[in-house]
Amino acid sequence: MVILFKEHPFEIWDLKSFSLIKKISRKSPIITILEWCPHDFNKKTEVKSVAKESDATDGQNSENINTEKENIICIDDSGLMYSFCVETNHIKDGAIVLPEDGELMNVSSIDLKKDFIVCGDLDGNLSRWNLRTRFLKSICYKRGLEIKKVKFAPGKENMLLLVQYNELIQIYDINNLDLFSEFKLKSKILDSNWCSSDRLFIQFSDFSLKIFDVNFNINFDYGQLMAPNLFNLEQKETNLFKLKTLIFDRLNQNKINELSQDLTSPELVKILGQNFQNTYKNSIDRFAYVSLLINLNGFETKFWTLFSYLTETDKISNKRKFRPVLGHNSLMVNSSEFCAKEIDMLNLYRDKIEDQQNNSVLRDFILSNQLDSAFNFLMESDPISESYTNNLVKACLIASVKNSDENSQAKTSIKLVATSLIANGKIYDGVELLCLIGLIFDACRYLQDNNEWEKAAWLAKMRLSENEQQEIIKRWSEYLISNTINRKESAIFLLLSCNSYWKVLDLLTD
């Protein structure tokens, strides 16, 4: 499995052993598009290798090693295409493969089959690259229509290609470069894919899901596929909103029994009744459940699930009903749970890190007061590393500060050095020193003053008392509410996590 991050190097994992095979070096370009590839570029094309074969993380269990050879192609933010070969616990990476015409710019989607790579871009260009002839040919150009997805149909000899735009679906025969069929509509297309060699599904913005043949004749609609049909999904989106509003009104009036008279679907009435009686017994939980069940508004769903989580009387995290919806690293969860998860992640990354040049793990160890881990991390520095001497000096500083008196003169001097570093643009160097001497609140304020709002909230969650946390988070919410930023929804979530209910009401009614 490959995990592709927005602005960071991607990671390759082995799902059989749930272990990290390799994290690509930070010196590598930022990858924007990635796809598994049946083509072995190292054998069939002449490529220029930009990196030598590298071993993955040591210590993998030999019994769990995947012996299959797999290839990946990806395109970076400058339009260059790379190939990666994954075999056992080795990765041969960094081979540049390009068509004769040069770079591939603004690519938004890519797919591969046989000797063809098809690329769609943000400007509406659809191109086919023949790997044998290394010739890039334009298939079509629809100016101003961004291509959302390209996908080959399943089947060894089936060369039909699905091309998705916002309000248009096309099918091309890639062998002949001919348009096979197309389907235009006024509503937005959310997603599409092949479900067989001659059938495809399309999900529309009105929350309908339909299956078509390759000539776009309807074979099935969502109601035929789902048995029982809970919501009568032939309704439009506005009717789904009315349905949810109706259920909310009955919940608000405490007239749940009347739902059977209002709803046309007996299956929906049965499911709501069972869950309301057995699992979701208070009003907040019921609002959260209905929001998830008819998920038409992301803000509303997150609001009710967060509200339910914060008012949950059972503080055992794995028993909280809506905890998974918030994400494992959400700043909205309580401090003890947040700290435990973050420290587990730090220890995981420490075991998998490739070199000492990546200071983010070390920095977070220091900020979270994991000084023993930070000390050991520094002492394991490679002697040939450029930062070897600096790392050992920093290890000495950590050891001396840890063993010094609370009111020693050394800490006063360290504070002066920290403020000087921050004043001269070395923000995190100064913040690390402040955290070493216990000035956490000051460190959070300095981070906020330098627009590091999320990191300040992270540090507050890790180190400050509940009252101090709320002060830091409320200041962040005020910044988000300001006219220059105007992110009121994010501010509402932050204030809700601080139990500032009156302020939340003001923003909701504004």
CSV table of C-alpha atoms in Angstrom, one decimal, residues 46 85 104 140 158 184 189 220 228 243 257 264 278 286 313 342-343 366 378 394 413 420 456 505:
chain,number,residue,atom,x,y,z
A,46,GLU,CA,15.9,3.2,-21.3
A,85,CYS,CA,10.2,-0.9,-8.2
A,104,LEU,CA,3.7,16.3,-18.2
A,140,CYS,CA,-8.9,15.4,-27.1
A,158,ASN,CA,-10.6,-4.3,-23.1
A,184,LYS,CA,-23.9,15.0,-20.5
A,189,ILE,CA,-20.8,14.1,-10.9
A,220,PHE,CA,-30.0,-0.1,-12.3
A,228,PRO,CA,-34.3,-2.6,1.7
A,243,LEU,CA,-36.6,14.1,5.7
A,257,ASN,CA,-43.4,7.5,18.2
A,264,THR,CA,-42.9,6.2,4.1
A,278,ASN,CA,-31.0,0.5,22.6
A,286,ARG,CA,-29.8,10.9,18.4
A,313,THR,CA,-20.6,10.4,30.4
A,342,GLU,CA,0.5,11.4,19.9
A,343,ILE,CA,3.2,9.7,22.0
A,366,ILE,CA,11.2,17.8,23.3
A,378,LEU,CA,20.2,12.3,19.7
A,394,LYS,CA,21.9,19.3,22.3
A,413,SER,CA,20.0,32.4,30.7
A,420,SER,CA,16.7,36.0,21.1
A,456,ALA,CA,0.4,26.0,19.5
A,505,LEU,CA,-24.6,30.0,20.0
